[in-house]
PDB file of C-alpha atoms and ligand atoms in Angstrom:
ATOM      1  CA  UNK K  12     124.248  81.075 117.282  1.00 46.00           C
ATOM      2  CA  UNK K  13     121.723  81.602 119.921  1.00 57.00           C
ATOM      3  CA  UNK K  14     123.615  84.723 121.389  1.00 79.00           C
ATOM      4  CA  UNK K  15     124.610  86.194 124.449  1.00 91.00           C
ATOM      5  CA  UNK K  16     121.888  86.167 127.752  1.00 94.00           C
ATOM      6  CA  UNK K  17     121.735  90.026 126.933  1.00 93.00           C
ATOM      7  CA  UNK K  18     121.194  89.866 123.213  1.00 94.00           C
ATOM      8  CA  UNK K  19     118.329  87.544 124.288  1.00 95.00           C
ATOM      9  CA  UNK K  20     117.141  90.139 127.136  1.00 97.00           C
ATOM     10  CA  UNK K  21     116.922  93.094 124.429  1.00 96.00           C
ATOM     11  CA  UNK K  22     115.372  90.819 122.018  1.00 97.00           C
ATOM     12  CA  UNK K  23     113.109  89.860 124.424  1.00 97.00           C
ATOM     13  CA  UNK K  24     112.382  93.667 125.390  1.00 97.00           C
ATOM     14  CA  UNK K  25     111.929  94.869 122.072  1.00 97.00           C
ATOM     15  CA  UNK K  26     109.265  92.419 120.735  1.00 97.00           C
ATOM     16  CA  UNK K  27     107.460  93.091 123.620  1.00 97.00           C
ATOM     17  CA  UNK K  28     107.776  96.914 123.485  1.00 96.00           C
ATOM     18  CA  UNK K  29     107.619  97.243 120.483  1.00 97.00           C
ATOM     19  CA  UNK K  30     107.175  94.150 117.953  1.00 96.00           C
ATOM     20  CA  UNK K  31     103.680  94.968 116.935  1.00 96.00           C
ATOM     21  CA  UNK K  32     104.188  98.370 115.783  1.00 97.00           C
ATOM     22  CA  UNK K  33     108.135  98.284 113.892  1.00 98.00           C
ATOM     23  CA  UNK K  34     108.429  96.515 111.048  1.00 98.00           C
ATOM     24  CA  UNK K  35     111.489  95.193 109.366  1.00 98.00           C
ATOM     25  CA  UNK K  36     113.243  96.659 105.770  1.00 97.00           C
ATOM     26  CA  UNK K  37     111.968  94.691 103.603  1.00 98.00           C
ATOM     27  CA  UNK K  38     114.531  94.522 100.307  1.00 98.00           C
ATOM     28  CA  UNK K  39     112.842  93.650  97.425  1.00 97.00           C
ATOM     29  CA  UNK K  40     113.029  94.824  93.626  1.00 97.00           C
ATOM     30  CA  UNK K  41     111.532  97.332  92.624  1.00 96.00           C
ATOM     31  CA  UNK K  42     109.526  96.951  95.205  1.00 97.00           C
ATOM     32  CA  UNK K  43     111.389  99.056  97.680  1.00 98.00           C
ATOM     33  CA  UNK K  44     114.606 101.121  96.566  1.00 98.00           C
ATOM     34  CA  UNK K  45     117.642  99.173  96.569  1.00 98.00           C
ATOM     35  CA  UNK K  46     119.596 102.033  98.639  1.00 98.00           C
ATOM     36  CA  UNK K  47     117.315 103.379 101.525  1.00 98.00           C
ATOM     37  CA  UNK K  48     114.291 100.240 101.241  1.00 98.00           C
ATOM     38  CA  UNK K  49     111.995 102.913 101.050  1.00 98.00           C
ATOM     39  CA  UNK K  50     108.384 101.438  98.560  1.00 97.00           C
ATOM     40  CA  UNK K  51     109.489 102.437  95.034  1.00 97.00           C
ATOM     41  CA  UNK K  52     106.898 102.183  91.938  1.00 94.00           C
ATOM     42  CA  UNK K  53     108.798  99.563  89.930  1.00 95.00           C
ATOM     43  CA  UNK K  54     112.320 101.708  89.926  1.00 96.00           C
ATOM     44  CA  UNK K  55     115.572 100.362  91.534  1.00 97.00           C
ATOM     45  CA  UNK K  56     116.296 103.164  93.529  1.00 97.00           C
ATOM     46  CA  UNK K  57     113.835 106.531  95.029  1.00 97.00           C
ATOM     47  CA  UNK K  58     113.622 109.826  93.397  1.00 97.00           C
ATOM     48  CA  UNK K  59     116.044 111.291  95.810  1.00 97.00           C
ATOM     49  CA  UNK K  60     118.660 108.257  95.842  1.00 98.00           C
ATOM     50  CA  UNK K  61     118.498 108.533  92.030  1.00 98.00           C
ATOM     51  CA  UNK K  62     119.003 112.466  92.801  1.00 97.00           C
ATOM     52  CA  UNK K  63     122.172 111.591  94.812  1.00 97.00           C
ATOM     53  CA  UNK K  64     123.931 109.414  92.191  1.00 96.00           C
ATOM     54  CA  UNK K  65     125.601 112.361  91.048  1.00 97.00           C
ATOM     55  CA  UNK K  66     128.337 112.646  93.713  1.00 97.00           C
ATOM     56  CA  UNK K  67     130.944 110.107  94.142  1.00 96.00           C
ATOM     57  CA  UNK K  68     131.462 108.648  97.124  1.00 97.00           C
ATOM     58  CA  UNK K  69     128.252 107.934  98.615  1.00 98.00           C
ATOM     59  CA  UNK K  70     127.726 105.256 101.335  1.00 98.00           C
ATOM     60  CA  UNK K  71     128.179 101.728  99.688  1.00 98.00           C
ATOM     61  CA  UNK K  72     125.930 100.249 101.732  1.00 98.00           C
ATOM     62  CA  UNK K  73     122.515 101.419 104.000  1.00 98.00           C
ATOM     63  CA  UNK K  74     120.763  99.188 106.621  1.00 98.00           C
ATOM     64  CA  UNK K  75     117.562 100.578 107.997  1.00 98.00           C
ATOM     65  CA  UNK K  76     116.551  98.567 111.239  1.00 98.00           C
ATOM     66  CA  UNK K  77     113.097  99.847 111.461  1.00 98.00           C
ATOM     67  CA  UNK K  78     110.963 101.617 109.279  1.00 98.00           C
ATOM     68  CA  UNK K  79     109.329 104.988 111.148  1.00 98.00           C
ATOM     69  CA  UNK K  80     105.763 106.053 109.713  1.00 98.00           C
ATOM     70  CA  UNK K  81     104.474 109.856 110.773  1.00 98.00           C
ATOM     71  CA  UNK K  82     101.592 109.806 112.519  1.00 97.00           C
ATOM     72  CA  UNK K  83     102.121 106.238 114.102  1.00 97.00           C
ATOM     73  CA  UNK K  84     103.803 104.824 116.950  1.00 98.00           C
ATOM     74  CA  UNK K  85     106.883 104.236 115.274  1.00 98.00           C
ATOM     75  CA  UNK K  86     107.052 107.360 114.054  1.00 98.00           C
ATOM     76  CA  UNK K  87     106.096 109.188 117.823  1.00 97.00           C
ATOM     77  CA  UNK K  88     108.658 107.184 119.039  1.00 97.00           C
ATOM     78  CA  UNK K  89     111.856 108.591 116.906  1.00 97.00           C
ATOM     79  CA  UNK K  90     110.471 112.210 117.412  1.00 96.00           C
ATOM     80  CA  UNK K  91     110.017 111.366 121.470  1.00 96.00           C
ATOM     81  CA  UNK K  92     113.446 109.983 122.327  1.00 97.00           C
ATOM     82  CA  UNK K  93     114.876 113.214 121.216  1.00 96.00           C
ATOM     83  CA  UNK K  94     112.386 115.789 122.318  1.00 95.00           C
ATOM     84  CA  UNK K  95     113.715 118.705 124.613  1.00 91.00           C
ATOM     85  CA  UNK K  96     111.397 116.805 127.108  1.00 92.00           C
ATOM     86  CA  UNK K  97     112.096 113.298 126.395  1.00 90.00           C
ATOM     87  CA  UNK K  98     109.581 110.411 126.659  1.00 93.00           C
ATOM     88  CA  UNK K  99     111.543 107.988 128.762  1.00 96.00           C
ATOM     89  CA  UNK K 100     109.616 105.372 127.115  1.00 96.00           C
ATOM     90  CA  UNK K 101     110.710 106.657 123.539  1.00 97.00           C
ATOM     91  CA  UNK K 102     114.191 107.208 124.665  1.00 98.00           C
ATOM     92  CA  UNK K 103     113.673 103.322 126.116  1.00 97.00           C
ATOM     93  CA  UNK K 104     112.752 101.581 122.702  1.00 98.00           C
ATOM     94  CA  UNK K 105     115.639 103.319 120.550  1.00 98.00           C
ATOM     95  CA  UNK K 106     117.806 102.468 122.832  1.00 98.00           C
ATOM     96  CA  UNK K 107     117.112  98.707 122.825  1.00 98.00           C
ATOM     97  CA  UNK K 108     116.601  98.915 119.428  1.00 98.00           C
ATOM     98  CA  UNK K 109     119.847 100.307 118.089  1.00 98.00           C
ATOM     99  CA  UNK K 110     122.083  98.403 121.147  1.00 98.00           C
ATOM    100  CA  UNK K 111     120.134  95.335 119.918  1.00 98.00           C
ATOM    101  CA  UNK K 112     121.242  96.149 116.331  1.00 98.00           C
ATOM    102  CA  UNK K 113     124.761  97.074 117.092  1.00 98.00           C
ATOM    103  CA  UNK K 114     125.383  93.717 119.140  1.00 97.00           C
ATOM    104  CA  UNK K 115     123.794  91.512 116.486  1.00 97.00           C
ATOM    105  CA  UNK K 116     124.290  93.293 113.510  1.00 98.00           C
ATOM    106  CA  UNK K 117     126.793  95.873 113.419  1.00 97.00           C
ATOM    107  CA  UNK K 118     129.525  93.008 111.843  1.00 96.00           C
ATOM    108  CA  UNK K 119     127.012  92.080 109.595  1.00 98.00           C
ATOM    109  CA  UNK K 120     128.206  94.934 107.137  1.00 98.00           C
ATOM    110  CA  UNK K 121     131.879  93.410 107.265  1.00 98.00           C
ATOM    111  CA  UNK K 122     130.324  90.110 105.280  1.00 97.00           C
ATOM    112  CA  UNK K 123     128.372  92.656 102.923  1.00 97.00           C
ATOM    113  CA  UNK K 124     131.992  95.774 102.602  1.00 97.00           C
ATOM    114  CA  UNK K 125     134.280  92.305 102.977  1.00 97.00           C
ATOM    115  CA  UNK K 126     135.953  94.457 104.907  1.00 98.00           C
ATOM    116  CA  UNK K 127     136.381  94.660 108.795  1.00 98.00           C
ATOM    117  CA  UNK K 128     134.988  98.202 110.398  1.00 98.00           C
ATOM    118  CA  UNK K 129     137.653  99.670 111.492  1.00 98.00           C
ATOM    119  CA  UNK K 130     135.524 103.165 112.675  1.00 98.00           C
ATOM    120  CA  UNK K 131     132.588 104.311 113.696  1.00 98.00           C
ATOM    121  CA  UNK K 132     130.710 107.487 113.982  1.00 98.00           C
ATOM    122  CA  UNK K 133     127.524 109.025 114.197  1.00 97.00           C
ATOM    123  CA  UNK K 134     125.906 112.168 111.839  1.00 96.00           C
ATOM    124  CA  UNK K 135     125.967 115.166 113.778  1.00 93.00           C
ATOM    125  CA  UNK K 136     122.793 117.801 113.809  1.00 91.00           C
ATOM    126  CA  UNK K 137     122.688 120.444 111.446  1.00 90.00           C
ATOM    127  CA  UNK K 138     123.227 123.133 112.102  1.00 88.00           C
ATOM    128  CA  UNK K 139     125.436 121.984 115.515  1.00 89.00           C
ATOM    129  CA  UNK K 140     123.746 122.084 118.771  1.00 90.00           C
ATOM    130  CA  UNK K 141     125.595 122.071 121.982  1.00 90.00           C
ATOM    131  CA  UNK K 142     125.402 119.120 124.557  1.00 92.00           C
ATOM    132  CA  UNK K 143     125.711 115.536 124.033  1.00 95.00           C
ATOM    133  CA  UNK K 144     122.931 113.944 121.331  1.00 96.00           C
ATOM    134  CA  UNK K 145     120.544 111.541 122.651  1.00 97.00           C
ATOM    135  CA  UNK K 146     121.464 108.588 119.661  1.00 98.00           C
ATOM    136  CA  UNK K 147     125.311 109.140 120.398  1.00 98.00           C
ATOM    137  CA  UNK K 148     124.834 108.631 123.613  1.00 98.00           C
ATOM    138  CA  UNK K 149     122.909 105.573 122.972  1.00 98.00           C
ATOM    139  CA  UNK K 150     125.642 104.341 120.565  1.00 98.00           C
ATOM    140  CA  UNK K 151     128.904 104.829 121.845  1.00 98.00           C
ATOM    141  CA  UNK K 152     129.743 102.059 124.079  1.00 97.00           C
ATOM    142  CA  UNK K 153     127.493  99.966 121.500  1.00 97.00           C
ATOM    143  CA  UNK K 154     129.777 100.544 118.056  1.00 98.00           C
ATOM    144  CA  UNK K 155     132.492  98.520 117.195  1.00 97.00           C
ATOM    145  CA  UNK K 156     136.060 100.149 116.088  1.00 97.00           C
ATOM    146  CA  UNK K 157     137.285 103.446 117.325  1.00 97.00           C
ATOM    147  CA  UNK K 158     134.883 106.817 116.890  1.00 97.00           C
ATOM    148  CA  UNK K 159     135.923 108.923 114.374  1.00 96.00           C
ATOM    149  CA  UNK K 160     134.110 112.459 115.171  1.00 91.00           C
ATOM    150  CA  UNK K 161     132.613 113.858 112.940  1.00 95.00           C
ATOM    151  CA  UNK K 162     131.025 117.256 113.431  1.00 95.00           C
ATOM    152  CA  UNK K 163     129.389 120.002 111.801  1.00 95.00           C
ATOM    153  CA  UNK K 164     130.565 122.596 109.932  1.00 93.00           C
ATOM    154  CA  UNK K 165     129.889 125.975 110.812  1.00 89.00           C
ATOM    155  CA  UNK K 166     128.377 127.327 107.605  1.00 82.00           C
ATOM    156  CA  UNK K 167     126.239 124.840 105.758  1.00 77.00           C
ATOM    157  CA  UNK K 168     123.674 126.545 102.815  1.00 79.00           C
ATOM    158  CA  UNK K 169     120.827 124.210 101.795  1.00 84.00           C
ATOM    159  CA  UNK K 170     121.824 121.670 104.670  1.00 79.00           C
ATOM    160  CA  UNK K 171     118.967 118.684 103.099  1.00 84.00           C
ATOM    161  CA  UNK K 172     121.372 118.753 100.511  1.00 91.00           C
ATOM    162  CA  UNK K 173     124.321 116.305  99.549  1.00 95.00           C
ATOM    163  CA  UNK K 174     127.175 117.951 100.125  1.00 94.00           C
ATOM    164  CA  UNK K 175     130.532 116.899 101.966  1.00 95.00           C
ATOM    165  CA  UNK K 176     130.960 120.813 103.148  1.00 94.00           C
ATOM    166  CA  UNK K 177     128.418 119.844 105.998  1.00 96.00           C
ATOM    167  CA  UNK K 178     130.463 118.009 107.970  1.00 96.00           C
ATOM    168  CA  UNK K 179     134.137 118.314 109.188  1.00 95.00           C
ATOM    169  CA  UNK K 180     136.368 115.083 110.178  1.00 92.00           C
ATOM    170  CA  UNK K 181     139.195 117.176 111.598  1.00 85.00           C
ATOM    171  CA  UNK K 182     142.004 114.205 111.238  1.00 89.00           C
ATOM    172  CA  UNK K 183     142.783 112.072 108.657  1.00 96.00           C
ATOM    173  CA  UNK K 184     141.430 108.436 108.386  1.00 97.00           C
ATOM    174  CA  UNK K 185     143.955 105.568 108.035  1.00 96.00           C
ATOM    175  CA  UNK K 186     143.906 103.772 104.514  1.00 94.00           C
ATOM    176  CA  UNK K 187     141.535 100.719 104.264  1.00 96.00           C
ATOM    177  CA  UNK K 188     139.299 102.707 107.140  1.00 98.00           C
ATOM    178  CA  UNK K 189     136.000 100.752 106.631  1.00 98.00           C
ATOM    179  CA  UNK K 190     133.505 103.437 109.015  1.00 98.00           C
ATOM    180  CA  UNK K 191     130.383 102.539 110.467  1.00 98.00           C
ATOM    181  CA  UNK K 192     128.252 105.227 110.011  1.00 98.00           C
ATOM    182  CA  UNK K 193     124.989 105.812 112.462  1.00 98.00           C
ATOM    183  CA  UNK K 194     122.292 108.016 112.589  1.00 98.00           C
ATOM    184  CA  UNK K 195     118.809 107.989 113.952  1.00 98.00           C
ATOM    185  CA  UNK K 196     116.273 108.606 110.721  1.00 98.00           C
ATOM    186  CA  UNK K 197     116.390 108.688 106.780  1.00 98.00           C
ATOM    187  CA  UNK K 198     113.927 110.699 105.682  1.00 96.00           C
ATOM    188  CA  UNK K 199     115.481 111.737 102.672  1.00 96.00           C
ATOM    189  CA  UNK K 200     119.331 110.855 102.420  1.00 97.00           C
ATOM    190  CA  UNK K 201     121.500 114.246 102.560  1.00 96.00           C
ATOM    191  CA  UNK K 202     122.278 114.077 106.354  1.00 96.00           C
ATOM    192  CA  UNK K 203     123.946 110.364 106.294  1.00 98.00           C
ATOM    193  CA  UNK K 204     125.104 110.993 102.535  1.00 98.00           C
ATOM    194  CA  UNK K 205     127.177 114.254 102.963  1.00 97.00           C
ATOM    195  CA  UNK K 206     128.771 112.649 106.507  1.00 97.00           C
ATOM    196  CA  UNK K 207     129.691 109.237 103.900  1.00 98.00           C
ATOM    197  CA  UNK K 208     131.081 112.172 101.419  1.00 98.00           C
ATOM    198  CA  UNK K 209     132.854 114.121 104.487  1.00 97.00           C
ATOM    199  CA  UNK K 210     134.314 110.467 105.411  1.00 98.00           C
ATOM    200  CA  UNK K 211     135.462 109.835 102.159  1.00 97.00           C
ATOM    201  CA  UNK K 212     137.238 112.853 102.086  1.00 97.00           C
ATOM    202  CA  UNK K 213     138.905 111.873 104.780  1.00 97.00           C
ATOM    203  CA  UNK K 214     140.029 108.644 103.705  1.00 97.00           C
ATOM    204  CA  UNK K 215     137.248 106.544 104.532  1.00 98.00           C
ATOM    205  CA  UNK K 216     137.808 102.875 102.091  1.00 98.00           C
ATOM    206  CA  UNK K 217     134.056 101.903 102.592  1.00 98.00           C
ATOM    207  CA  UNK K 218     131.225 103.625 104.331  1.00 98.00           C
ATOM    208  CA  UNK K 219     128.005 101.433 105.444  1.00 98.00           C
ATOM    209  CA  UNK K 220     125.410 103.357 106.970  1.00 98.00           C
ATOM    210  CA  UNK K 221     123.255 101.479 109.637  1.00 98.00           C
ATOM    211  CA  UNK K 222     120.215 103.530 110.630  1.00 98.00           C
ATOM    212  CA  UNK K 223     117.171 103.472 113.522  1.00 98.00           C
ATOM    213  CA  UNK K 224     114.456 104.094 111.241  1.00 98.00           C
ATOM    214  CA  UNK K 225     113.812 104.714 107.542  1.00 98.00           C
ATOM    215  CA  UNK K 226     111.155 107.281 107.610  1.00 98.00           C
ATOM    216  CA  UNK K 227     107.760 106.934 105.956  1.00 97.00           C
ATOM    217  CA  UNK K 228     105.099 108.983 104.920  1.00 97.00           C
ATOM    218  CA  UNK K 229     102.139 107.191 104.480  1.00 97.00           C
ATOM    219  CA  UNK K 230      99.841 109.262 102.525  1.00 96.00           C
ATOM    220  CA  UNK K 231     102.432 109.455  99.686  1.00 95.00           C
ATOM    221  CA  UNK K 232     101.444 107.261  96.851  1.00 94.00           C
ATOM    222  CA  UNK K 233     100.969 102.877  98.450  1.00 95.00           C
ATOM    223  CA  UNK K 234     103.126 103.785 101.031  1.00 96.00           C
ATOM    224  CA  UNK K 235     100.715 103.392 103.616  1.00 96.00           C
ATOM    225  CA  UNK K 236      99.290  99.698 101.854  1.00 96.00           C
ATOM    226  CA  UNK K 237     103.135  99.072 101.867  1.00 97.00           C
ATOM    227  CA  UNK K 238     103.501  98.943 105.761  1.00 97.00           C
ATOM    228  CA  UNK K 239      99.832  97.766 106.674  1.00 96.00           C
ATOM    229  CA  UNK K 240     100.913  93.992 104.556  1.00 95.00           C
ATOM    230  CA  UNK K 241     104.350  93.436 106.729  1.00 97.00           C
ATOM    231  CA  UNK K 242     104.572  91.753 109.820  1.00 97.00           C
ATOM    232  CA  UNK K 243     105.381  92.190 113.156  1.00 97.00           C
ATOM    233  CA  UNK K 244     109.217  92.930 113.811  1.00 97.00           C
ATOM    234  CA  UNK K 245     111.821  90.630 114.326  1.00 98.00           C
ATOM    235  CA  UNK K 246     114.977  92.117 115.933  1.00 97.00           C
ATOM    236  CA  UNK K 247     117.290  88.660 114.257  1.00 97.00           C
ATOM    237  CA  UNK K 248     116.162  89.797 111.069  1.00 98.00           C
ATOM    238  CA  UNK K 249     119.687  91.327 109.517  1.00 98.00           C
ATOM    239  CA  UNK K 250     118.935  94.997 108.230  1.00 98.00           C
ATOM    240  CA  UNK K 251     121.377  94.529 105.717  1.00 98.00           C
ATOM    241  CA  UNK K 252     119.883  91.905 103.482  1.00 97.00           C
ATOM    242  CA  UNK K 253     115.776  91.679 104.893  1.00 97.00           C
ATOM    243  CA  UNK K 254     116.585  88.092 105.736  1.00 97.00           C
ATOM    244  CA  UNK K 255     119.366  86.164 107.371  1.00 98.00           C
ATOM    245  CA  UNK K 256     122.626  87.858 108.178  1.00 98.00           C
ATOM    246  CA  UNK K 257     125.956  87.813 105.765  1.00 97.00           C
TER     247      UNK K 257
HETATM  248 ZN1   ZN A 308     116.153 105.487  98.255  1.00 73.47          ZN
HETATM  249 ZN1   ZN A 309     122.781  90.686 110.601  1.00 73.47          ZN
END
C-alpha cells in the first residue's frame, strides 16, 4: 500500500531530518535481545529483561522505532524534545517520528497480539510532574483506541524498578482490552514494564509496548561496533519484526 499523501510527507521529512543518524531495531538472535533489541553477547534476552522475567505480566510484545545512542545525535535529540527549554528541532523529529510510527505501524501489533487495540496510553514520569508531557502531547491524536490514563502513584521506592505500585489506572479495563502502550525511551525496562504490570492489573488482555527510542550506550561492551554496521533509517521498516510489517 503506498499510503496516505501525509504518511508520504512524514516519511519524506524524517529521512531527510533525520535518516542518516536513526537507525532501525534490528531483531536478530542472539544478536540483539529478543524483548527490548538491545546488542546481546549470544543470549536471547539482556541482563535486565532476564532480571524482569520474574513478574508476571510483563508487556508481550516491545517495538523500538529508533535506537537512541548517548553522546550522538540520536541520543541529543530524545534528551532535547523534552528539555525545560526545548529544541524545536528535537521536539520536530520525535514528533514525525512517533506520528509516522503510529500511522503506519501502530496496527502492526494487532497482526503480532492477534488481537485488535482496543486502548492506548502513555507511561507517565516518575515521580509525577505537573503540566502536560511533551510525548503525550505528541501522541494523543496519533494512537488508535480510547486513552486509558495511566498516572503515577504518589509513593514509588526504587522507581527503576519493576513494580506495578508505580503506576495507578484508576478504572477498570474491559475484558479482552488489548492496550497500546507508549513511551519515549528504554533505557532499561522498569518504566514501560511496571505501567504493562499496572495495566494488567487492571484488566489489560495483551500489552504491546511501542517505543521512540531504545537507548544505547556505546562504550558498553560492541555496542558502539553494533550501531556503526547498520544503515541509514527507514521509517516503512515495521518496529515490530525489523523487516516487513505483520
Ligand atoms: Zn532486553
Ligand atoms: Zn509495521
Amino acid at each position: 500500500m503506498a499510503g496516505s499523501v501525509v504518511e508520504r510527507q512524514l516519511r519524506a521529512a524524517l529521512i531527510a531530518s533525520a535518516g542518516g543518524y536513526l537507525r532501525n531495531p534490528v531483531w536478530r538472535s542472539q544478536v540483539t535481545c529478543r524483548i527490548c533489541a538491545t546488542p546481546v553477547d549470544g543470549y536471547p534476552c539482556c541482563y535486565e529483561c532476564n532480571q524482569h522475567r520474574v513478574h508476571r505480566g510483563l508487556a508481550d510484545a516491545v517495538a523500538p522505532v529508533t535506537y537512541a545512542v548517548r553522546g550522538s545525535q540520536s541520543g541529543y535529540i530524545m534528551r532535547g524534545y523534552k528539555a525545560p527549554r526545548r529544541l524545536e528541532a528535537h521536539y520536530s523529529v520525535v514528533a514525525t517520528l512517533m506520528i509516522f510510527a503510529l500511522l503506519k505501524h501502530a496496527r502492526c501489533s494487532e497482526a503480532v497480539a492477534n488481537a485488535e487495540v482496543t486502548h492506548w496510553t502513555s507511561v507517565p514520569s516518575l515521580p509525577a510532574k505537573p503540566g502536560e508531557h511533551p510525548f503525550h502531547h505528541i501522541v494523543k491524536d496519533h494512537a488508535p483506541g480510547v486513552e486509558a490514563p495511566l498516572r503515577a502513584a504518589d509513593r514509588a521506592t526504587d522507581k527503576r524498578a519493576v513494580n506495578a505500585d508505580h503506576f495507578v489506572m484508576e478504572k477498570a479495563l474491559p475484558s479482552g482490552s488489548h492496550v497500546l502502550l507508549l513511551d519515549d525511551t528504554w533505557a532499561k525496562g522498569g518504566h514501560a514494564q511496571s505501567a504493562a504490570l499496572a495495566l494488567r492489573r487492571a484488566g489489560a488482555q495483551k500489552v504491546s509496548v511501542l517505543v521512540a527510542a531504545r537507548w544505547i550506550n556505546p562504550g558498553y561492551k560492541d555496542n558502539g561496533a553494533f550501531i556503526k554496521t547498520l544503515p541509514d533509517y527507514e521509517p516503512d521498516i515495521c518496529p515490530w519484526t525489523g523487516s516487513d510489517c505483520p
